[in-house]
Coordinates of C-alpha atoms in Angstrom, one line a residue:
X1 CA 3.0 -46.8 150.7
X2 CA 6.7 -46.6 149.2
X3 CA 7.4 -42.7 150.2
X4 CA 9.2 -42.5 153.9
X5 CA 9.7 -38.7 155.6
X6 CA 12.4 -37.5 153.6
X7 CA 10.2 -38.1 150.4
X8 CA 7.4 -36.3 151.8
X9 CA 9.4 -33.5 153.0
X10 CA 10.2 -33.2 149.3
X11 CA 6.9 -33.3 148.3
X12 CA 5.3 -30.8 151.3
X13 CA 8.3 -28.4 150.3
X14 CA 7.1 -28.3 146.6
X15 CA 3.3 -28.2 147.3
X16 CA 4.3 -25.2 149.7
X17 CA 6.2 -23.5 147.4
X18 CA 3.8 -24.0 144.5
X19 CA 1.0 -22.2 146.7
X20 CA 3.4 -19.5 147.9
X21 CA 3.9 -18.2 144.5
X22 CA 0.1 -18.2 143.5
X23 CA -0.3 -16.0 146.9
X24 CA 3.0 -13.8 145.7
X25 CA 0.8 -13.1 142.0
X26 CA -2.5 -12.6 143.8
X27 CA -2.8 -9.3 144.2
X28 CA -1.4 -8.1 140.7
X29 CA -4.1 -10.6 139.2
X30 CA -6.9 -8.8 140.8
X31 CA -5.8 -5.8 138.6
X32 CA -8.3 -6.9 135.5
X33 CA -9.2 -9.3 133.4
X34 CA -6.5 -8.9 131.3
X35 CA -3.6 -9.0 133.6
X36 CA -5.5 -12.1 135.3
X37 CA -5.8 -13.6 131.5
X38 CA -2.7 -12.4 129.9
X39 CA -0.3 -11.6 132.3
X40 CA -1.1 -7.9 130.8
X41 CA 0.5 -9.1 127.9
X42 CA 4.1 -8.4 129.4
X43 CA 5.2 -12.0 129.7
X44 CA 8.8 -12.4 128.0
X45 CA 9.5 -15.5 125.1
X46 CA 11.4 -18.3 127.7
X47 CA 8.1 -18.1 130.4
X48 CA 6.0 -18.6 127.7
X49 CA 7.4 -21.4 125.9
X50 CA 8.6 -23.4 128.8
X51 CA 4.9 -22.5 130.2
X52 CA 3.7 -24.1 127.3
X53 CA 6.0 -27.2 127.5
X54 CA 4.9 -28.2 131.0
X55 CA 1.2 -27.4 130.1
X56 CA 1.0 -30.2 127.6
X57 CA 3.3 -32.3 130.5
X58 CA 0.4 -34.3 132.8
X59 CA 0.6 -37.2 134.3
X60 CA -1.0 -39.2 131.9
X61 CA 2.1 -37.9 129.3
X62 CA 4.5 -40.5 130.5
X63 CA 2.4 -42.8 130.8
X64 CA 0.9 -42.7 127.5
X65 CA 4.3 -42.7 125.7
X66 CA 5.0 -45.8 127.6
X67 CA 1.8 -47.0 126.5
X68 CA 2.5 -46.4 122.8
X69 CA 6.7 -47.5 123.1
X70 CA 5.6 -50.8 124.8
X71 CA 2.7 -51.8 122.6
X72 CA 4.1 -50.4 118.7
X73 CA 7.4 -49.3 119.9
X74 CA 9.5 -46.0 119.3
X75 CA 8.3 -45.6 115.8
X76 CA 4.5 -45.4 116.9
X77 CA 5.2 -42.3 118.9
X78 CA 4.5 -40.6 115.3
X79 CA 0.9 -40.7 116.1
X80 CA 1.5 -37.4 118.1
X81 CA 5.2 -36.5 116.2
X82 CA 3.4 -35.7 113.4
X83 CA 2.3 -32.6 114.8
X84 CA 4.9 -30.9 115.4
X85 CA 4.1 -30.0 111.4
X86 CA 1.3 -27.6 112.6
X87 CA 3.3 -26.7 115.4
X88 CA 6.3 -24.5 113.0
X89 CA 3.8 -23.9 111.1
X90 CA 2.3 -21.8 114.1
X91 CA 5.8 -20.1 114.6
X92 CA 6.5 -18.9 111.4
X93 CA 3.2 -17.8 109.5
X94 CA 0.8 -17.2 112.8
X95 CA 2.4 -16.4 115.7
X96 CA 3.4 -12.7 115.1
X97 CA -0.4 -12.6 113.6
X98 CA -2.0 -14.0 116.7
X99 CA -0.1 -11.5 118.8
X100 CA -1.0 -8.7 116.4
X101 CA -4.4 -9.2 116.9
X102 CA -5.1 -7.9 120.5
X103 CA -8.0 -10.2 121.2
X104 CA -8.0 -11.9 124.8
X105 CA -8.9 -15.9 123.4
X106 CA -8.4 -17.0 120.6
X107 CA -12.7 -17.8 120.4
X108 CA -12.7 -13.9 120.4
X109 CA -11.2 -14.4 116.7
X110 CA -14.2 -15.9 115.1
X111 CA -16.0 -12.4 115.8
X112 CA -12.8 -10.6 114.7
X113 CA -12.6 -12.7 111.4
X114 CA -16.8 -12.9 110.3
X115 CA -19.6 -11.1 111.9
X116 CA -23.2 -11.0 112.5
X117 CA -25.4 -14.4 114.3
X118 CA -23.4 -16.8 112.7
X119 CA -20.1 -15.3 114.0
X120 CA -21.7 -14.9 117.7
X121 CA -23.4 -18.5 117.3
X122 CA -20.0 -20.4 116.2
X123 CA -17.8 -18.5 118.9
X124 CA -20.7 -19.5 121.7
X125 CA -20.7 -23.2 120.2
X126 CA -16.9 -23.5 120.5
X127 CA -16.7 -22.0 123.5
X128 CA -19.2 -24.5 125.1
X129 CA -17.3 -27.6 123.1
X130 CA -13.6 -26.4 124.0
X131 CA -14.2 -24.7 127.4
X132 CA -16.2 -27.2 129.1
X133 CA -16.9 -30.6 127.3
X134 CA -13.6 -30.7 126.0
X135 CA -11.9 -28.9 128.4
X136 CA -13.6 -31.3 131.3
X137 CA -12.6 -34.5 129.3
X138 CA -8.5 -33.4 129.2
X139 CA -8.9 -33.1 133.1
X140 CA -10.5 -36.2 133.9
X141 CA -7.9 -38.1 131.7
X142 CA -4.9 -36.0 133.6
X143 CA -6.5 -37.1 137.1
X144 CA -7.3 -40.7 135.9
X145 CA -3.3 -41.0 135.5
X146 CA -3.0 -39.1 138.4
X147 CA -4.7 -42.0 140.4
X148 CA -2.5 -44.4 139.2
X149 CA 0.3 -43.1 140.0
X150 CA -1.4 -42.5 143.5
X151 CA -2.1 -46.4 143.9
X152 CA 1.6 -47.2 142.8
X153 CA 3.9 -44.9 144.6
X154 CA 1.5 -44.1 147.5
X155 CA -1.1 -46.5 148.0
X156 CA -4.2 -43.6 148.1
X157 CA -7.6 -44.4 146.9
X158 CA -9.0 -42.2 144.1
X159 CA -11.0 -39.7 146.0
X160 CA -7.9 -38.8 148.4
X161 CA -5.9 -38.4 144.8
X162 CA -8.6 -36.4 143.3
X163 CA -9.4 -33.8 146.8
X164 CA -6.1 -33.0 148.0
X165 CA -4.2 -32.7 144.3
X166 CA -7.7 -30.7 143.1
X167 CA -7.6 -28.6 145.6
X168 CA -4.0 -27.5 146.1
X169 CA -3.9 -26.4 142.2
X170 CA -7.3 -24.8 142.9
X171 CA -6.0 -22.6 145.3
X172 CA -2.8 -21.0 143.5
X173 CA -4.8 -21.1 139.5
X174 CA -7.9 -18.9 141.1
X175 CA -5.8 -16.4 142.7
X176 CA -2.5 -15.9 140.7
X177 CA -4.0 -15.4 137.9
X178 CA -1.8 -16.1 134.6
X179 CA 1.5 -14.2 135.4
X180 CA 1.3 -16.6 138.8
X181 CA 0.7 -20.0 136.1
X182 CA 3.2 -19.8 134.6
X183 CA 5.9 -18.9 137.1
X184 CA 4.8 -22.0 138.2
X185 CA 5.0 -24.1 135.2
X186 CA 8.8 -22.7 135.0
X187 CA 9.0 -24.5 138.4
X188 CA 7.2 -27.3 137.7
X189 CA 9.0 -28.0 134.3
X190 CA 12.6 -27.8 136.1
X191 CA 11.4 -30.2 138.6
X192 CA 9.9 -32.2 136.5
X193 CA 12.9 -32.5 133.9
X194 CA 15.1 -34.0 136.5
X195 CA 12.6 -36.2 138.4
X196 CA 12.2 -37.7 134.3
X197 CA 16.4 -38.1 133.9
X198 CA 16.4 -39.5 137.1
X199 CA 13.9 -42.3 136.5
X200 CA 15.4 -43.3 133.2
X201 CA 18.8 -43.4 134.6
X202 CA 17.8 -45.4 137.6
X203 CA 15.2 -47.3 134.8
X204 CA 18.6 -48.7 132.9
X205 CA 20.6 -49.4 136.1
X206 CA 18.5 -52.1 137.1
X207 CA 20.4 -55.6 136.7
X208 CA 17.9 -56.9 134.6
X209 CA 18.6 -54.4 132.1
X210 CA 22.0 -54.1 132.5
X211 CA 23.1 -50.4 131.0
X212 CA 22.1 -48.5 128.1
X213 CA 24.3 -51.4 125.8
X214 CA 22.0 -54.3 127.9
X215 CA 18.5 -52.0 127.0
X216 CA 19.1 -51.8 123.4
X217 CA 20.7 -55.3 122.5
X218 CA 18.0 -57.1 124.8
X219 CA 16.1 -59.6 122.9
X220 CA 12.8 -58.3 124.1
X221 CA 13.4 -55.2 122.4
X222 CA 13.9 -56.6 119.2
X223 CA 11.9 -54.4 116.6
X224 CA 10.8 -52.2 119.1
X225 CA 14.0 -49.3 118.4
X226 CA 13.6 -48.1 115.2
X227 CA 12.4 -44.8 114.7
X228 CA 10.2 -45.4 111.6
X229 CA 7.8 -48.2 110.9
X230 CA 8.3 -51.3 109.0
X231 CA 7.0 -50.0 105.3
X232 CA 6.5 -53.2 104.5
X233 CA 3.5 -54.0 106.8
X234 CA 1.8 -51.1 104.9
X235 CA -1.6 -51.5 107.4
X236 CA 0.7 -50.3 110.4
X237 CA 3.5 -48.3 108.6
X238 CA -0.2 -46.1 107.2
X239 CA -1.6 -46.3 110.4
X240 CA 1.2 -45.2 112.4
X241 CA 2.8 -42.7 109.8
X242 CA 1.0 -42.1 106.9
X243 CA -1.8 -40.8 108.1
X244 CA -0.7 -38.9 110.5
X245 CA 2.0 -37.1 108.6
X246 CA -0.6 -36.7 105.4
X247 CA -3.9 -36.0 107.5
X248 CA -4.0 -35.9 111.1
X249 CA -1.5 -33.0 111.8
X250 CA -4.0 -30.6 109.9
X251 CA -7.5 -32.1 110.6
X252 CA -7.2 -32.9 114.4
X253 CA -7.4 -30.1 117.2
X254 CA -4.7 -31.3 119.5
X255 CA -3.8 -29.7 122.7
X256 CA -1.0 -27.8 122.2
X257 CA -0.8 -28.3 118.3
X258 CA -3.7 -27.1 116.8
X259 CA -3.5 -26.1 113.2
X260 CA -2.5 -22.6 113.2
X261 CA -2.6 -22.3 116.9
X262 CA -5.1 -22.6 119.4
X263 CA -6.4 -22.7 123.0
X264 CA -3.7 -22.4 126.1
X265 CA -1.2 -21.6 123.0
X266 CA -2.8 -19.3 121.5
X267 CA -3.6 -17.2 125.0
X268 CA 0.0 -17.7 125.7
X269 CA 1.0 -15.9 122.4
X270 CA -1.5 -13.2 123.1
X271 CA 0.3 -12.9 126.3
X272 CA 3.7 -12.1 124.9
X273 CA 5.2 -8.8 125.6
X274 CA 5.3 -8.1 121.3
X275 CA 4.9 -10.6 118.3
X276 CA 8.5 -11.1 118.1
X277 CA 8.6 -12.6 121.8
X278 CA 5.4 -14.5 120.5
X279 CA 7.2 -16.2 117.4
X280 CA 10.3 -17.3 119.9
X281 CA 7.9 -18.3 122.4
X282 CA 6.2 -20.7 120.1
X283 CA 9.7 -22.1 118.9
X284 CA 10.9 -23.0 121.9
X285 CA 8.1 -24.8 122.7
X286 CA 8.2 -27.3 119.5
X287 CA 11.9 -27.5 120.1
X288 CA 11.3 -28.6 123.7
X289 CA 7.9 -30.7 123.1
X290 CA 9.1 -32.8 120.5
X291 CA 13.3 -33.1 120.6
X292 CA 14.0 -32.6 124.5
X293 CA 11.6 -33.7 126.7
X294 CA 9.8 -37.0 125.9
X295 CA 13.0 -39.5 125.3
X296 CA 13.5 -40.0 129.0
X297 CA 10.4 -41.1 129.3
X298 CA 10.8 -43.6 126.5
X299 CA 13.9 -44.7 127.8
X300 CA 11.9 -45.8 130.7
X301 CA 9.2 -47.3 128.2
X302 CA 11.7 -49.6 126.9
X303 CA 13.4 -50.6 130.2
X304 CA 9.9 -51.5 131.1
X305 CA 9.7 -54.3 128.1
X306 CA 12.8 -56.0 130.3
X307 CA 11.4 -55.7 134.0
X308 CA 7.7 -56.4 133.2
X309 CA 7.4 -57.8 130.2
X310 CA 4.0 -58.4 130.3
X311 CA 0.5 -57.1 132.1
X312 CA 0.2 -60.1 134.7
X313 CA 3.7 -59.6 135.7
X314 CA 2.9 -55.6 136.6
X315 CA -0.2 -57.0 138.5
X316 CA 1.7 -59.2 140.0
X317 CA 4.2 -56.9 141.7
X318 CA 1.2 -54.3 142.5
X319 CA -1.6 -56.6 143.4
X320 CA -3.4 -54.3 145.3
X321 CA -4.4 -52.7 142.6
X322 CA -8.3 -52.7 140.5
X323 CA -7.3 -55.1 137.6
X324 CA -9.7 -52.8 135.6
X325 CA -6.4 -50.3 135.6
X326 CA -3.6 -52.4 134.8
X327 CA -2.3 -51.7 131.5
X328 CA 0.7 -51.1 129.6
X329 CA 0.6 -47.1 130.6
X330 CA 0.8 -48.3 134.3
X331 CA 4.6 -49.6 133.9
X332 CA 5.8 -45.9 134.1
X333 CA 4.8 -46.0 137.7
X334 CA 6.2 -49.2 138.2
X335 CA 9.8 -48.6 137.2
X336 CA 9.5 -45.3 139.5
X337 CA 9.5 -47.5 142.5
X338 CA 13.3 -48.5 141.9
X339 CA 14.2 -44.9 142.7
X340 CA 16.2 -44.0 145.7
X341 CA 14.5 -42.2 148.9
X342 CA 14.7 -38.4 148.5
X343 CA 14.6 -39.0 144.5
X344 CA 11.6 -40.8 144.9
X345 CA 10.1 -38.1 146.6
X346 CA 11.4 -35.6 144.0
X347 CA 10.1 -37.6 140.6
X348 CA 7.1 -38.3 142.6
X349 CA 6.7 -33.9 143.5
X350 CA 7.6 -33.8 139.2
X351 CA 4.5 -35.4 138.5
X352 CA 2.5 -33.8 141.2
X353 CA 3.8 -30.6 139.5
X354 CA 3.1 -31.8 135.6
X355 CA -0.6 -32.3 137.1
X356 CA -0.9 -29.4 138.3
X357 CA 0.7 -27.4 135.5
X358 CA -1.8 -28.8 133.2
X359 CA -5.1 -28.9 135.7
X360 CA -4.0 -25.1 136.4
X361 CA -3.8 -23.8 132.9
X362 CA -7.0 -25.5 132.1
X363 CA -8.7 -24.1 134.8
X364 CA -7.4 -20.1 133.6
X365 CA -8.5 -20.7 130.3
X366 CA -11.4 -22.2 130.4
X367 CA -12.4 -19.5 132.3
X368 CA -11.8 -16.9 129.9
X369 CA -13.1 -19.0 127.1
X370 CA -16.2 -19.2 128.8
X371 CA -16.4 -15.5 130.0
X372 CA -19.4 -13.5 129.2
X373 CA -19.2 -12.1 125.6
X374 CA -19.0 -8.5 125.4
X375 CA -18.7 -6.0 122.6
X376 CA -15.7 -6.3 120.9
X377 CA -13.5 -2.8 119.8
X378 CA -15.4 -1.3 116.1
X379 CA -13.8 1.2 113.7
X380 CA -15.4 3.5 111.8
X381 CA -15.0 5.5 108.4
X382 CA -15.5 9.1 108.9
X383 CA -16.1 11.8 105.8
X384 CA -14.1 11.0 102.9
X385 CA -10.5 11.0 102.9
X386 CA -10.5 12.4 106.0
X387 CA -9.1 10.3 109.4
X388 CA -9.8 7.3 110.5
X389 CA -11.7 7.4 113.9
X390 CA -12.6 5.0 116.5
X391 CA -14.5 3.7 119.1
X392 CA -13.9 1.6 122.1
X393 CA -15.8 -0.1 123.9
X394 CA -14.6 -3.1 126.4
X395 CA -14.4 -6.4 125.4
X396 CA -12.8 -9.4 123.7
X397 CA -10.9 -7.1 121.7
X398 CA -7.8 -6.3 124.2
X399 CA -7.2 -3.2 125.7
X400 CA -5.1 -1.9 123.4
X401 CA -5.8 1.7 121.6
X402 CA -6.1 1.6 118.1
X403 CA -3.8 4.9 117.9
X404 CA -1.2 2.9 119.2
X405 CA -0.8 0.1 116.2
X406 CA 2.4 0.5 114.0
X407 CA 1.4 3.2 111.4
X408 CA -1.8 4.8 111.5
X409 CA -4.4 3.4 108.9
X410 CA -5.0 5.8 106.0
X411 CA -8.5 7.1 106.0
X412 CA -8.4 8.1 101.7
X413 CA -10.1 5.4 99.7
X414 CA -8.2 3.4 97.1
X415 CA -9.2 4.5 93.4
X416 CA -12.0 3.0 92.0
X417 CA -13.6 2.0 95.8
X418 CA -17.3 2.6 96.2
X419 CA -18.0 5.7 99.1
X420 CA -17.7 3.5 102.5
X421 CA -20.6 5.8 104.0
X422 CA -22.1 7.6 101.8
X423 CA -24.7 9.6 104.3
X424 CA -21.4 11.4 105.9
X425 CA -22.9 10.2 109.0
X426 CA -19.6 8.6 110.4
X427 CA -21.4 5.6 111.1
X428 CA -19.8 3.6 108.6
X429 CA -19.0 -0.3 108.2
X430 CA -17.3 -1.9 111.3
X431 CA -13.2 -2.1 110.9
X432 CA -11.5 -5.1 112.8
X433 CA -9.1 -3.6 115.1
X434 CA -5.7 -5.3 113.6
X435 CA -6.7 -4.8 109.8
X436 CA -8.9 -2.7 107.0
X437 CA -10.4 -4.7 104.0
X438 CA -11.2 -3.4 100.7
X439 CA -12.1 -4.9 98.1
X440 CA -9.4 -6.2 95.8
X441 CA -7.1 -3.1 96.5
X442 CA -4.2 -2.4 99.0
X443 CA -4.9 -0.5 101.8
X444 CA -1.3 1.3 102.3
X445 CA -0.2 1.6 106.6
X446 CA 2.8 4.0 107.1
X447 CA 4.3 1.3 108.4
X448 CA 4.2 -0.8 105.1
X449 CA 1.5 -2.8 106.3
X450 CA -1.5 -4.0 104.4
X451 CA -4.0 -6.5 103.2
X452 CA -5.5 -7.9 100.2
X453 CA -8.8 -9.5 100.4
X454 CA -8.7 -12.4 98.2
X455 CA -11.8 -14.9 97.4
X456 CA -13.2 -13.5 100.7
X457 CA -10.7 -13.8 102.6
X458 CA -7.5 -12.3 104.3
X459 CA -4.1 -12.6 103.0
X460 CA -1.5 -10.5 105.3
X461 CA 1.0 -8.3 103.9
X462 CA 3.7 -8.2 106.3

């Protein structure tokens, strides 16, 4: 074990001050499911996005940039760069529109969007696939990292790694409820931010490497700088940027960057106190995901190349450890161990935080993915060209009243559109909440808002 007691003092303070603010949100979480899912959609731009930065932060973050610096160098970290395509893509054309929609997940929108079995049977399917399969499979890979870390910096076994960690971020994700996640995350992200500086600048102080001049002029690095690939090995330069930038950032559901937005994202949008706090939200994020936060980490990457150039050396200065986990990703842990006491106990508190921040979104929204369905909010035509009326009943649709939306929606029919209930009954076609189709015609809003249905489907007018 490398921690002494004024490393674990930094740690206990953190763990206890992590848990205090999940007891502190308790009680305004118990208000209803939507203040426990969405924060009662209050939460301001700069929680959100830095919520959303230290969500996709985990312990296995570092670690895999390391792994991707040290085997194809800086230019290979495209294979995730390239989403940060789909990611201002999400700011600009569906952030505002995520936020407009007043659902509570994002599953809720497949119901929103079509309608009838196969609606019901696709939202159940994903919510089964996202919420637990894959949902499960993010967490294991977080806590795998999260034992390796353990064996490095604190000699624990797996299952003392897995039961106190678990159970810590347990305790504060169940009770706080979302406003109390992501309070947390701000916490977590500060912490985290300098316990990442402080191991790169310790990483490029060692004598081996001799400075930032040493790092990048070091023969072992040779190759490894440049920030895109050699075009003329065209197998690698596709592989590793091509692709990615052609195909992947569109076709691939990746945490965090999903094309148009998507699972924790997309609650945290929903969560935002009005679409334009949703948009900024969003930005942040990108700005902070792709251009802020992950270059310490390769600076430590490419110290690593200089203090352990290769896998036998790493097992050789940690031979306690299974050989069946030594490999390249392990060297971020490695260079952590050249920290100073007190630091060491604060980088090693920043990763303890980036697991949790992850393990405890996970936890709040696969619960809500996986929440029983209920009936979402319907519209209704009533006698022709007289008002729009509605219904409510609870549900998927957010609590919002229809009455309150920017501009009521005009009740008259657009020339030329067939009777929408012809028995004068009132119990027309169902309306989704945020929108009104008709066929190939404008449906005016008093607030200048509208759609066009086009080939089936929507096309905003905002």
């Amino acid at each position: 074990m490398r921690l002494n007691a004024l490393d674990w003092t930094v740690v206990i303070l953190y763990g206890t001050l992590a848990l205090a603010v999940g007891l502190w949100f308790a009680r305004r979480a118990g208000r209803g499911t939507d203040e426990f899912f969405l924060g009662g959609r209050s939460l301001p731009w700069w929680l959100l996005g830095t919520s959303m930065v230290a969500t996709t932060f985990s312990t296995d973050t570092p670690n895999l940039v390391t792994d991707l610096v040290r085997t194809g160098g800086v230019s290979q970290n495209w294979l995730w760069w390239a989403f940060l395509i789909t990611g201002m893509c999400t700011v600009f054309f569906y952030a505002r529109l995520w936020r407009r929609s007043g659902i509570l997940t994002d599953i809720g929108f497949y119901e929103l969007r079509y309608s009838g079995a196969p609606a019901a049977f696709l939202r159940g399917f994903r919510a089964i696939y996202l919420g637990v399969f894959f949902n499960v499979m993010i967490m294991a890979t977080v806590t795998l990292a999260a034992i390796k870390i353990g064996g490095v910096l604190l000699g624990a076994g797996k299952y003392e790694v897995v039961l106190v960690a678990g159970a810590v971020t347990a305790a504060y994700s169940i009770t706080s409820g979302l406003w109390g996640v992501v309070v947390t995350d701000l916490l977590l992200f500060a912490i985290a931010m300098v316990g990442a500086v402080a191991a790169a600048y310790f990483a490029v102080a060692q004598p081996q490497v001799g400075g930032l001049e040493g790092l990048f002029t070091h023969p072992a690095l040779h190759g490894k700088l440049d920030l895109l690939p050699d075009f003329s090995d065209w197998s690698t330069a596709s592989a590793v940027f091509i692709v990615p930038v052609a195909v992947q950032w569109w076709s691939t559901w990746y945490p965090g960057a999903e094309p148009g937005g998507g699972g924790y994202v997309a609650q945290r949008m929903l969560a935002a106190k009005d679409e334009g706090h949703a948009l900024k939200a969003t930005l942040w994020f990108n700005v902070a995901h792709y251009a802020l936060r992950p270059w310490p980490w390769i600076i430590v990457a490419l110290a690593s190349m200089v203090v352990y150039p290769t896998l036998d050396s790493i097992h050789a200065a940690f031979p306690h450890l299974d050989p069946s986990i030594v490999r390249h990703d392990l060297a971020y842990p490695a260079m952590l161990v050249f920290l100073p006491h007190g630091l060491l106990g604060l980088v090693v508190a920043s990763l303890a935080a980036a697991y949790m921040s992850t393990i405890s979104t996970h936890l709040n929204w696969g619960g809500v993915v996986c929440r029983r369905r209920r009936v979402p909010e319907v519209h209704r035509f009533g006698e022709v060209g007289g008002p729009l009326r509605s219904r409510r009943a609870s549900g998927d649709a957010g609590t919002r009243d229809p009455r309150q939306h920017r501009g009521p929606l005009a009740g008259e029919r657009a020339p030329g559109v067939p009777d929408p209930a012809p028995d004068r009954s009132g119990d027309g076609p169902r309306v989704p909440p945020a929108m009104v189709l008709v066929a190939d015609q404008r449906l005016e809003r008093a607030g200048g808002h509208g759609a066009f249905l086009l080939g089936g489907g929507l096309l905003p007018v905002l």
